[in-house]
Each structure stands twice: as structure tokens, then as C-alpha cells.
mmCIF file of C-alpha atoms (C1' of nucleotides) in Angstrom:
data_model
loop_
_atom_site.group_PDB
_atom_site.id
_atom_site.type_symbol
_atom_site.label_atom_id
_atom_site.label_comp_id
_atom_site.label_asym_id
_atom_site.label_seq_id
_atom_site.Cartn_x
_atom_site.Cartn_y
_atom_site.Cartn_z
ATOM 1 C CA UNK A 1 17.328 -20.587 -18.663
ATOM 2 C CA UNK A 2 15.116 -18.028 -18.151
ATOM 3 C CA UNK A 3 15.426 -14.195 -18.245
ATOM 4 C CA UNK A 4 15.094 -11.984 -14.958
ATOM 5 C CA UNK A 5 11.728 -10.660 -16.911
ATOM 6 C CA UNK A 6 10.349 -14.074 -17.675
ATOM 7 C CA UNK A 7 10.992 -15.256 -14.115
ATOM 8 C CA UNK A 8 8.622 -12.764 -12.910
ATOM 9 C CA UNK A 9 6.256 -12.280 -15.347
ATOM 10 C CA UNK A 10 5.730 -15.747 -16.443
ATOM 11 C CA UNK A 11 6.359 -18.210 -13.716
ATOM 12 C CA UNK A 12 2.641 -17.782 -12.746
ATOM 13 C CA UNK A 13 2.259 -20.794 -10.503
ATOM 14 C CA UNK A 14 4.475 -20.642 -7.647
ATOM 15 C CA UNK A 15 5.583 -16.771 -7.484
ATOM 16 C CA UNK A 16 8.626 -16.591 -5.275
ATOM 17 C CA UNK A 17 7.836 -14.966 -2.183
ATOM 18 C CA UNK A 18 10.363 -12.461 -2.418
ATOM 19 C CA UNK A 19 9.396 -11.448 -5.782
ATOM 20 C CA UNK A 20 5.740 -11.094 -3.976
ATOM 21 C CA UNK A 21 7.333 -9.429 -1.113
ATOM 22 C CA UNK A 22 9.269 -6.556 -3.462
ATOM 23 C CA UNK A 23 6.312 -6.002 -5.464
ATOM 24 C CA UNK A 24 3.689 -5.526 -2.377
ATOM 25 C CA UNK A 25 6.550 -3.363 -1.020
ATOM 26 C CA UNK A 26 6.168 -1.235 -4.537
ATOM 27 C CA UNK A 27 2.682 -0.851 -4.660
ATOM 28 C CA UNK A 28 2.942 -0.480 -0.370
ATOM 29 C CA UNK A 29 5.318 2.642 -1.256
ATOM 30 C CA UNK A 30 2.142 4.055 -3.700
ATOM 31 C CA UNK A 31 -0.239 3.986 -1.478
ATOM 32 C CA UNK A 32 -0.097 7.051 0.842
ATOM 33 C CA UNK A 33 -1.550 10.078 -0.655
ATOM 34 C CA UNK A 34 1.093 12.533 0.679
ATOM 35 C CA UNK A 35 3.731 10.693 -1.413
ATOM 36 C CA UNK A 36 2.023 10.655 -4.296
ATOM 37 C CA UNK A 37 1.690 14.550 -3.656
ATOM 38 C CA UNK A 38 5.101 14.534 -3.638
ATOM 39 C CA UNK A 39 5.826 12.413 -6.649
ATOM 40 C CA UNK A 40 3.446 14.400 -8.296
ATOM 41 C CA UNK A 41 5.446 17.415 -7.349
ATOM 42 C CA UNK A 42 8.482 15.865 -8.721
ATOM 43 C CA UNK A 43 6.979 15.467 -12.113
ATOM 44 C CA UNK A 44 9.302 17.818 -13.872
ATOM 45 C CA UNK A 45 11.806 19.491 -11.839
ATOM 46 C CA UNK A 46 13.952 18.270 -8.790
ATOM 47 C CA UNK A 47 12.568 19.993 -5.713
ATOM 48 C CA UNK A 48 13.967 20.610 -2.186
ATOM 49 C CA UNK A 49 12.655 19.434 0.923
ATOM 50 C CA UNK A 50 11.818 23.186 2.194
ATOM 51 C CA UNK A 51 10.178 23.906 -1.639
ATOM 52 C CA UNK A 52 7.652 20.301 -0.795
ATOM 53 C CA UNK A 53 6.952 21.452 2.657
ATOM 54 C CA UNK A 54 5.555 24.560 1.902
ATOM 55 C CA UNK A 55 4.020 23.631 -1.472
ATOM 56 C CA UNK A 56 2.768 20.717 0.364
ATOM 57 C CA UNK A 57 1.342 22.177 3.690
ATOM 58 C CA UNK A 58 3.100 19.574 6.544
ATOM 59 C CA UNK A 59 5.963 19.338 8.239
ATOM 60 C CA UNK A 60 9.700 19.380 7.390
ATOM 61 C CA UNK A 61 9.577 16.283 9.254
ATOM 62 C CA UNK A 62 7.279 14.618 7.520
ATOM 63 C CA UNK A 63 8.455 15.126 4.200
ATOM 64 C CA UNK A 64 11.444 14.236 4.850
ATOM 65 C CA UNK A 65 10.151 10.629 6.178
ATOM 66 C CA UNK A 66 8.516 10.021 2.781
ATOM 67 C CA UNK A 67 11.496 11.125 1.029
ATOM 68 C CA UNK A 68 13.607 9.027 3.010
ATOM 69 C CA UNK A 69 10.560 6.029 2.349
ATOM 70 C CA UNK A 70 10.279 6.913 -1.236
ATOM 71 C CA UNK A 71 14.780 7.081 -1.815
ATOM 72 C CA UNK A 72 15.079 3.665 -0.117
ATOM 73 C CA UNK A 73 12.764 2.422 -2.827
ATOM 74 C CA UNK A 74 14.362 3.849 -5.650
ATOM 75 C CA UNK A 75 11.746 5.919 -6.478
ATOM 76 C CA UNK A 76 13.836 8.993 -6.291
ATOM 77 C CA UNK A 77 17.682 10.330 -5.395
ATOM 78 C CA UNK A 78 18.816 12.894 -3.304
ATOM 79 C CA UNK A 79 21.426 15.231 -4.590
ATOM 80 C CA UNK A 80 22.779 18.032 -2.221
ATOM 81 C CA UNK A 81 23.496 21.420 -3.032
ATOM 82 C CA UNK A 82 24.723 23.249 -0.427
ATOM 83 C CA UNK A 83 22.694 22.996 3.006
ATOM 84 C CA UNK A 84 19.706 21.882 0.524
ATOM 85 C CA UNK A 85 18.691 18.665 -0.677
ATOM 86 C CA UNK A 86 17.206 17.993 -3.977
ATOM 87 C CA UNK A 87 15.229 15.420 -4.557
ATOM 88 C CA UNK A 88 14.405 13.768 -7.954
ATOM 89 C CA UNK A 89 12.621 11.075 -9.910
ATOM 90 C CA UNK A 90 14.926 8.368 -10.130
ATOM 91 C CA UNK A 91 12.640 5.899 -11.730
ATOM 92 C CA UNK A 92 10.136 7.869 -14.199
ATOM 93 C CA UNK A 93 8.122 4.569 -14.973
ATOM 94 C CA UNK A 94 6.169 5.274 -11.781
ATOM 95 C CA UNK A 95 4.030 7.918 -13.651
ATOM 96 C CA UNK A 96 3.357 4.990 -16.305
ATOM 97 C CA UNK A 97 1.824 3.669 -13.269
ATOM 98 C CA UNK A 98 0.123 6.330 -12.135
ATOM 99 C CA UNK A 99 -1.812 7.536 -15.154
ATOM 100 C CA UNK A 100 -2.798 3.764 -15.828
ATOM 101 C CA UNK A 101 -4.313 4.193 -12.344
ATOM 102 C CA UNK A 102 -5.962 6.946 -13.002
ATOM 103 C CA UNK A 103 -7.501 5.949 -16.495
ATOM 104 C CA UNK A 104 -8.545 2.801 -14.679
ATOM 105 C CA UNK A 105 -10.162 4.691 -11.830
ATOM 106 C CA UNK A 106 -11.559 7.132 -14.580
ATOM 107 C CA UNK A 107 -13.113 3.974 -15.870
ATOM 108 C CA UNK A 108 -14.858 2.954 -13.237
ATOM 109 C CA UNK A 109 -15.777 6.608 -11.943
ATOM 110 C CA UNK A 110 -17.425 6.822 -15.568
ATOM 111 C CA UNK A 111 -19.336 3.483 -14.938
ATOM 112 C CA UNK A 112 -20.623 4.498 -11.476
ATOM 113 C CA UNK A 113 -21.866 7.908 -13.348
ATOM 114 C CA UNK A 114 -23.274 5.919 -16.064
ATOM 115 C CA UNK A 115 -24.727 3.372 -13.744
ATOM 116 C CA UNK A 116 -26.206 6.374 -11.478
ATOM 117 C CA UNK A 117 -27.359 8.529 -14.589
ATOM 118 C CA UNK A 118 -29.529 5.266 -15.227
ATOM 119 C CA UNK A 119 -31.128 4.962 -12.185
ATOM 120 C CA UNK A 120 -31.755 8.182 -12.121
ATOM 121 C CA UNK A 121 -33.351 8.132 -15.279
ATOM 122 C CA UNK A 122 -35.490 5.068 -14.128
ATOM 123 C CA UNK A 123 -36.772 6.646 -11.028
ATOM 124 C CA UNK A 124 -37.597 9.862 -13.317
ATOM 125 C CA UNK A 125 -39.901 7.727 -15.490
ATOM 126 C CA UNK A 126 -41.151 6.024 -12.123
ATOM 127 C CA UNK A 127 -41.782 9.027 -11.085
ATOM 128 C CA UNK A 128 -43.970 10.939 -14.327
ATOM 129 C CA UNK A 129 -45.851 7.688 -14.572
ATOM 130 C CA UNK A 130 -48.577 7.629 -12.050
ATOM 131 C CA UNK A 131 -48.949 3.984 -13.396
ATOM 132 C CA UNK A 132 -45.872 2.539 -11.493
ATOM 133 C CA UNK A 133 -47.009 4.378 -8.759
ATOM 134 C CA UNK A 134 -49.210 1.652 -7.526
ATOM 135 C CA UNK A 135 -47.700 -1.078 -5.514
ATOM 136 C CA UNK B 1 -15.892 21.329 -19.037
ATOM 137 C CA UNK B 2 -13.590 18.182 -18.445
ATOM 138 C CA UNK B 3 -13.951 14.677 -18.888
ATOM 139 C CA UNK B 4 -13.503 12.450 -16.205
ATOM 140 C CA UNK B 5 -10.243 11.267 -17.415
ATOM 141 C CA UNK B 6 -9.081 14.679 -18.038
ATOM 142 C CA UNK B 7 -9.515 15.735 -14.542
ATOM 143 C CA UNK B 8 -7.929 12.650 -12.772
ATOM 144 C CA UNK B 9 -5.318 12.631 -16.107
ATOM 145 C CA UNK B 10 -4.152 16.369 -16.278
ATOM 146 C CA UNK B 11 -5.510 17.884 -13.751
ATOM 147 C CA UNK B 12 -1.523 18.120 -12.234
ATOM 148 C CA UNK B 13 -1.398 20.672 -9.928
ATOM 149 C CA UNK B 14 -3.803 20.624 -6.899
ATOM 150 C CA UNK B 15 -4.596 17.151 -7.247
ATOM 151 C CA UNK B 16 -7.764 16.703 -5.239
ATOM 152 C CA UNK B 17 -7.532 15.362 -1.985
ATOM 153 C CA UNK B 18 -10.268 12.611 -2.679
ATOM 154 C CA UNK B 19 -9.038 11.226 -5.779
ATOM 155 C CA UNK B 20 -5.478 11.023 -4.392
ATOM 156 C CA UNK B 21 -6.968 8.811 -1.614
ATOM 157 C CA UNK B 22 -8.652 7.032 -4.351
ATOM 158 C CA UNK B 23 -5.300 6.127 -5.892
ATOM 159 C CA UNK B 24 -3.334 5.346 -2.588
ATOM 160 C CA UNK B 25 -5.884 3.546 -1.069
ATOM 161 C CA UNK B 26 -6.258 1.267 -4.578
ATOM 162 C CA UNK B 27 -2.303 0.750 -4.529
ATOM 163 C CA UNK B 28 -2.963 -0.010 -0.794
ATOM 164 C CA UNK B 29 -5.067 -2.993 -1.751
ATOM 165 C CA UNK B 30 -2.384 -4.205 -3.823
ATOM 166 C CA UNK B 31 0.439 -3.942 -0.840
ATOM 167 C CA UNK B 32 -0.168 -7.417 0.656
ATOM 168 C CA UNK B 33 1.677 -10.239 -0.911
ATOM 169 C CA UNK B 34 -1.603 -12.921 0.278
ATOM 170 C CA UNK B 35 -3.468 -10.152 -2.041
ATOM 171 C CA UNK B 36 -1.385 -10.711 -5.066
ATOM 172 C CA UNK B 37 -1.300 -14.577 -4.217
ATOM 173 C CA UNK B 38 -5.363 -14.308 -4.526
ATOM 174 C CA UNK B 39 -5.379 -12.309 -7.114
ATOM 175 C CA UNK B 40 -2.628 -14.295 -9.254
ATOM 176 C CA UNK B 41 -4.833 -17.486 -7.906
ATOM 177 C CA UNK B 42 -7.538 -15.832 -9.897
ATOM 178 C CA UNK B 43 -6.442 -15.338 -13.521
ATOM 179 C CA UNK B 44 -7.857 -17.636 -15.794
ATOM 180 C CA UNK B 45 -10.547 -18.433 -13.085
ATOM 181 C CA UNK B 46 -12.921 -17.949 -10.705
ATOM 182 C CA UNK B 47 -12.161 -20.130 -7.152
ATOM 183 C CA UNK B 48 -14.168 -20.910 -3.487
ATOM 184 C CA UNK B 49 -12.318 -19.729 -0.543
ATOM 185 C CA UNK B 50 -11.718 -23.065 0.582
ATOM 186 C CA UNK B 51 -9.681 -23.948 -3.022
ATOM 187 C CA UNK B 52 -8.151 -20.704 -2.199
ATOM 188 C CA UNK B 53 -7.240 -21.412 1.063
ATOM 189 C CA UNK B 54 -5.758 -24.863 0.334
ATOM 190 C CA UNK B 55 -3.765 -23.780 -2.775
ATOM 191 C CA UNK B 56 -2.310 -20.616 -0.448
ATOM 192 C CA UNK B 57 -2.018 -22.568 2.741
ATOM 193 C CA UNK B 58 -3.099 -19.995 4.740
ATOM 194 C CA UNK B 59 -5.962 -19.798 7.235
ATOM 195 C CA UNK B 60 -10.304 -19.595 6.012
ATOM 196 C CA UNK B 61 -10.586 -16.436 7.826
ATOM 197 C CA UNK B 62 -7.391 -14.561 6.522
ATOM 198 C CA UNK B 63 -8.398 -15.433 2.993
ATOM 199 C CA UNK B 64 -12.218 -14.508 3.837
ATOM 200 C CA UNK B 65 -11.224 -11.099 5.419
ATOM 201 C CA UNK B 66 -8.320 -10.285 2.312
ATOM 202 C CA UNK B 67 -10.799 -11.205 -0.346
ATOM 203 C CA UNK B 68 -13.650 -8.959 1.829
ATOM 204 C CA UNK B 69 -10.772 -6.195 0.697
ATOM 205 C CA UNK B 70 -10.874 -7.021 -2.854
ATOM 206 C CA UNK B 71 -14.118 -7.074 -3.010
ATOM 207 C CA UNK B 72 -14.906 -3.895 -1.262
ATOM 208 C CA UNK B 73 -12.569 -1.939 -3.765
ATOM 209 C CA UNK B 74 -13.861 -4.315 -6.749
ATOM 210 C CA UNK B 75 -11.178 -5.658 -7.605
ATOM 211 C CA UNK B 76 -13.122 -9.075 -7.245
ATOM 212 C CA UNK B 77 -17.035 -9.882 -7.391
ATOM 213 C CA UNK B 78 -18.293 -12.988 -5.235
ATOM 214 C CA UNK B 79 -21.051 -15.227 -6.422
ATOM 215 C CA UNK B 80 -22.382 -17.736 -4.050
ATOM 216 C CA UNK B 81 -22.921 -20.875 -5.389
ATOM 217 C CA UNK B 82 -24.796 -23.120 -2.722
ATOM 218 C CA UNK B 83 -23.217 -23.132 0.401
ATOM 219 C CA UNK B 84 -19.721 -22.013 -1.266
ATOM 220 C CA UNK B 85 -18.272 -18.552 -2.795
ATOM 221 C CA UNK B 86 -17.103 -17.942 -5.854
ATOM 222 C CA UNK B 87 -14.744 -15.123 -6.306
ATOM 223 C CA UNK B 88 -13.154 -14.023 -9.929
ATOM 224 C CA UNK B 89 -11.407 -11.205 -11.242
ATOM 225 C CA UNK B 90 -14.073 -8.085 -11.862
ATOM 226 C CA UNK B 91 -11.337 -5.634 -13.387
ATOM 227 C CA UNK B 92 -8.856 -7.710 -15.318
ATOM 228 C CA UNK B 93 -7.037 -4.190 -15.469
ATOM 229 C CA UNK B 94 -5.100 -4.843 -12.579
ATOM 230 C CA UNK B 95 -3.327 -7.824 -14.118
ATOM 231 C CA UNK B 96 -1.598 -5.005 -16.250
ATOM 232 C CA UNK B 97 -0.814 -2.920 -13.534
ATOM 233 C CA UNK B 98 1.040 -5.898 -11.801
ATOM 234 C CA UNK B 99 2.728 -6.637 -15.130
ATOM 235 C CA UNK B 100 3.673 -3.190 -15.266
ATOM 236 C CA UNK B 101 5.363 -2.950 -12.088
ATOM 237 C CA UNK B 102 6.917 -6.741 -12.777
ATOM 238 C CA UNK B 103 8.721 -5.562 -15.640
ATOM 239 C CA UNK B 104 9.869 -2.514 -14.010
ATOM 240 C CA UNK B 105 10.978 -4.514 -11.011
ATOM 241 C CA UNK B 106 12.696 -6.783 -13.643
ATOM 242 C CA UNK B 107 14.147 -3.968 -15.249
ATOM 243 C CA UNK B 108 15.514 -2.650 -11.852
ATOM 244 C CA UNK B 109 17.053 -6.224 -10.869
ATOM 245 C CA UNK B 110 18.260 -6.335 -13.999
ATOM 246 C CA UNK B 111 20.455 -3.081 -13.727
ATOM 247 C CA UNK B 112 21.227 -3.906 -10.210
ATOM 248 C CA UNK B 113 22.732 -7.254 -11.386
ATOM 249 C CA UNK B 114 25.029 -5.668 -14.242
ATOM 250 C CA UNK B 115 26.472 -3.044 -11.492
ATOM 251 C CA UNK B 116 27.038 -6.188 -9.563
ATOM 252 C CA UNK B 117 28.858 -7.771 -12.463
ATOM 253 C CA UNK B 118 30.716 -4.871 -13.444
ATOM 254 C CA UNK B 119 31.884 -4.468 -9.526
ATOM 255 C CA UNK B 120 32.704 -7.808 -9.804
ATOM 256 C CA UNK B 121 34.966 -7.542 -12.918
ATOM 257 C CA UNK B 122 36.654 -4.216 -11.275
ATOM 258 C CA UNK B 123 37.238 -6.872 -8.203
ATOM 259 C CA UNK B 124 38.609 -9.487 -10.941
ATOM 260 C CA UNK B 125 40.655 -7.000 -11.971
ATOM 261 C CA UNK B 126 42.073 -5.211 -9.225
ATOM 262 C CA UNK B 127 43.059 -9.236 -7.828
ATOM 263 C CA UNK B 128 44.584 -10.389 -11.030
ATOM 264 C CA UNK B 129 46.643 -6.274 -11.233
ATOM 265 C CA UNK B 130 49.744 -6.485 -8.718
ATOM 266 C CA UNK B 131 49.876 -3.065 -9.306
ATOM 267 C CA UNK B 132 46.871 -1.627 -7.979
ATOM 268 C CA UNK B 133 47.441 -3.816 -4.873
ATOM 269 C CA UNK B 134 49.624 -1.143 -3.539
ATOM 270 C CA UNK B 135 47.569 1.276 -1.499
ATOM 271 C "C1'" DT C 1 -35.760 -30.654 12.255
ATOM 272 C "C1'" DC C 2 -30.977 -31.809 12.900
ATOM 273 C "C1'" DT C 3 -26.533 -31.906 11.122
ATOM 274 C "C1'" DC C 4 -22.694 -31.032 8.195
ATOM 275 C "C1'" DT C 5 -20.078 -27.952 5.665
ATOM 276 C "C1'" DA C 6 -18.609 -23.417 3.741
ATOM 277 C "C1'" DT C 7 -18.108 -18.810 4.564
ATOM 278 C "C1'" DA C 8 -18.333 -14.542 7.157
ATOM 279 C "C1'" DT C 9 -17.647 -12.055 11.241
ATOM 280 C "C1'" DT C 10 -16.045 -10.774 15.839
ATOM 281 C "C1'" DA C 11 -12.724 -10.021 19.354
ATOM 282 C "C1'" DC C 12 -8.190 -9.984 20.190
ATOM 283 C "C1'" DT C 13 -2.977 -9.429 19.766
ATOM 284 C "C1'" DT C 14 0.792 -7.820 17.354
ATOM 285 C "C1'" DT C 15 3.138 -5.067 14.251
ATOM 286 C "C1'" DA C 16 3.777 -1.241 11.149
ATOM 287 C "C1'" DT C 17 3.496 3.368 10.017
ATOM 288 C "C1'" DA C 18 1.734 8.337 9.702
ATOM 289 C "C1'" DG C 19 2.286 12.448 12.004
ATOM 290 C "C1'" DT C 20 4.185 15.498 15.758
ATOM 291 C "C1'" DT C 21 7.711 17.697 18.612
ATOM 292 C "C1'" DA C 22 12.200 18.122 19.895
ATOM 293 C "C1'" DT C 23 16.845 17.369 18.862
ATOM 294 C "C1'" DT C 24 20.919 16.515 16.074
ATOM 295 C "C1'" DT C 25 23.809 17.088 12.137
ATOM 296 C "C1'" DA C 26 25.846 19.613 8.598
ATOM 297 C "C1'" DT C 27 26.720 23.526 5.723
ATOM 298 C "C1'" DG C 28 27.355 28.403 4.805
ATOM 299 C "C1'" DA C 29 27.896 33.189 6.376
ATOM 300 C "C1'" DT C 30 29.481 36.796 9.541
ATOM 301 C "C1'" DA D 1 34.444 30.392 16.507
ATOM 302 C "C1'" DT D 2 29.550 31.614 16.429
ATOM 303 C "C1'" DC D 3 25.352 31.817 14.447
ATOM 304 C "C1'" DA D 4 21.663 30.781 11.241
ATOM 305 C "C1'" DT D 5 19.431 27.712 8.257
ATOM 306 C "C1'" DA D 6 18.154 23.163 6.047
ATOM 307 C "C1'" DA D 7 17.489 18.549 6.551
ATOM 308 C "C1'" DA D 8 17.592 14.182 9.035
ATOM 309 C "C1'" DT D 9 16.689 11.610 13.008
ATOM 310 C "C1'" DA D 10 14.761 10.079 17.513
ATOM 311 C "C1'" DA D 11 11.147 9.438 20.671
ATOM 312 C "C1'" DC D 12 6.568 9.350 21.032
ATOM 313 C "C1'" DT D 13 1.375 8.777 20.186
ATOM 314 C "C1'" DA D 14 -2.297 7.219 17.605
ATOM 315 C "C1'" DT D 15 -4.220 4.509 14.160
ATOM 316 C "C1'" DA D 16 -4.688 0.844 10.870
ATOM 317 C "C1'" DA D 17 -4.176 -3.542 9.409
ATOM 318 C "C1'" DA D 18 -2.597 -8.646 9.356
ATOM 319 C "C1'" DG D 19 -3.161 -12.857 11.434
ATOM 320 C "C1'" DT D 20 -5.487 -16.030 14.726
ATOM 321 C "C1'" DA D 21 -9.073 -18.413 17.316
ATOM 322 C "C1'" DA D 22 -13.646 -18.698 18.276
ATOM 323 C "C1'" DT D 23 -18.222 -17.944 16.960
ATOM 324 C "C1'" DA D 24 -22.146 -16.891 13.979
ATOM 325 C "C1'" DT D 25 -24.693 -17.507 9.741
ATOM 326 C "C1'" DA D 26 -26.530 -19.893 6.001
ATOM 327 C "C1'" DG D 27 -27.375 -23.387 2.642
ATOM 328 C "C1'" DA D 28 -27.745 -28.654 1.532
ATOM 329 C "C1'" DG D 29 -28.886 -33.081 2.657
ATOM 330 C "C1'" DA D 30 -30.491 -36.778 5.794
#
DNA sequence: TCTCTATATTACTTTATAGTTATTTATGAT
DNA sequence: ATCATAAATAACTATAAAGTAATATAGAGA
């Protein structure tokens, strides 16, 4: 038999579409920048919806959506406290994610610099060599 | 003065707005299950669209236009290769990113399934207990 | 050149979702 | 009970993207 992890990490060929489906739906849940404001606002301390919407410059409304987008996913719980609702990280291994995001995007940033700082440095000798200049 | 990494690392608070579409938009990329089918299709090795559209059953264009996507955020690089295209994997670093997120999901399923089973034994329990039939 | 084949692209339809405004629900205070 | 405040929800608009079918482009071979 096979573990839960093994199923989806190792059955390569043949990934069960509703493993495919849950994961899309993870990453899907990532990729709008106001909730990763608001995870990123989370990082720390629980937070109610009034403290994100003005920290966050949008509407009550709005935040609450993504809250309500981010809870269904487990990403974070709601805890009420009076009128208030807190909101916390449920699942801290999203940051894991996050910061191997951004190192990865640092990466390539660094590459693209790299790559431009070369060109650059090619059309400088291009341009003090009067040689080159002939075409 | 920071280092790249630093910025997009540790830079917490006021996260800029262009790097955080950076990140969503990257996650984006990776919220498609045909995506992660291509992209698990591609480990180990480079494929035509026509093997790729076989092996996914889906249609030319669909794999054309989701591999276009891939390409445009490099997660893939083409070569042509007479009249076919080979695509393969130009950042392997998302393989660990979807590893990540399959072992969290596995962790998740895996906690989901013991409050199942513990439910379950409460149930057992409550059946097989006359007295807490009473109600 | 003509043709076949592989891939890319375009135009289109459908569906999903971000954001807004207005409203509802629920709690606490007077 | 009434009022005020916080949050959630509903209805709506606008936009983006997935999938499809048809077409365009480009290389290889006769």
C-alpha cells in the first residue's frame, strides 16, 4: 500500500485528476496579489477585517471575499471576538512557499540583471571602439 | 544597499506592488491542472506538442496556447527541431515548489483523514454505548 | 513548385472571478 | 427596544482566461 504522501508525490505517471484539481486550486488561491497582501499581513499576528482594510487600502467588501476565498482553503481561520473577526494563519507552510518563490524569482531577477549588465557592457566596448563601428 | 533577495525576502512590510504581481501571476501559471499535466509530462524530458497532446488527450491548440504560457513566464524554453517543437523544463525549480505544496496537501489529507477516523470511532462508540443513546 | 505535416494564431463562446455598491446579519451599547 | 458598528452577502459589471474550430505559417520531402 502506499502512503497518502507517496500517492501524490510519487505516482508520477497518471496523477489523479483530483489530486491535479486540489493542487491547481492551491496555487489558483496564491495567485492574486491582494491575498498575498493579506497573507503577508497575517505573518505574525491575527488581524481583523477592519485592521486589513485600512492597512490594505480597499474595501470591507473585498477583503472580506478573499478572506472568505482564502478560509475555504484552509489557508486561514476565523475566530470572532465580539462584533470583530480575526483572522489567522491556519496553515503556516504557505510562507515556505512563498519565500521559495521569492528566492526563485530573486534568481531569475539576478540573471536578467546579470544578463543586462552584459549587454550593457558589450555595447559599451562597441561603443569606445570606433573599430566595430563599421558595418 | 540590498540584495535582490533581500528585498523580495525581507522586505515585509510594503511589499511592492510589482513584485507581488510577479509572485501571483507565477502561482497563476501554476493554477491550471493541463499546466501541471505539461509540466509533470516534462520531467525527465523534453517532448513535441503533438507527443504532448496525445499523452494528455487534449486538443493541438489548447496544449500550443498553455505551453505559449509557460513559455512566456519561462517556466519552459521551446526548441524547434524541423517542422516540430521541442519544449523542456527551463527552471527545474518549480518541480520543488509542486513537491512542496504535494506534501503539504498530503499532510492536510492526512489530518483530515484521522479527524475522519476519530469521528468515526466516536460514531463506533456512541452505537455500541446504550447509554449515550438517550438524548 | 506542390504537398504534407507540425505548430502557432485568430476569432469566438463560455465560465470564473475581481471589484463595487447596496443590503443584510449579528453583536454590543445606550 | 433602538442605535451604532463590524462583517458577510447579494447583485452587478468588467475582465481574463480556458477550450474549440478554423485558419495561417513554416519546414521537409516529392
Amino acid at each position: 500500500m502506499h502512503s497518502p504522501s507517496n500517492i501524490l508525490r510519487h505516482n508520477v505517471k497518471q496523477l489523479d485528476d483530483r489530486v491535479l484539481a486540489y493542487v491547481a486550486d492551491y496555487f489558483q488561491a496564491l495567485s492574486e496579489p491582494l491575498r498575498l497582501k493579506i497573507l503577508n499581513e497575517l505573518r505574525g499576528s491575527a488581524r481583523n477585517v477592519n485592521d486589513l482594510t485600512t492597512r490594505l487600502s480597499c474595501s470591507q467588501a473585498n477583503v472580506s471575499k478573499h478572506l472568505g476565498v482564502l478560509a475555504r482553503r484552509g489557508f486561514v481561520v476565523r475566530e470572532a471576538q465580539g462584533t470583530a473577526a480575526y483572522y489567522r494563519i491556519a496553515d503556516a507552510a504557505v510562507y515556505e512557499l512563498c519565500d521559495l518563490v521569492c528566492g526563485q524569482i530573486a534568481d531569475r531577477l539576478r540573471d536578467e540583471v546579470a544578463a543586462l549588465k552584459s549587454l550593457d557592457g558589450a555595447a559599451e566596448r562597441r561603443r569606445t571602439s570606433p573599430a566595430s563601428r563599421a558595418r
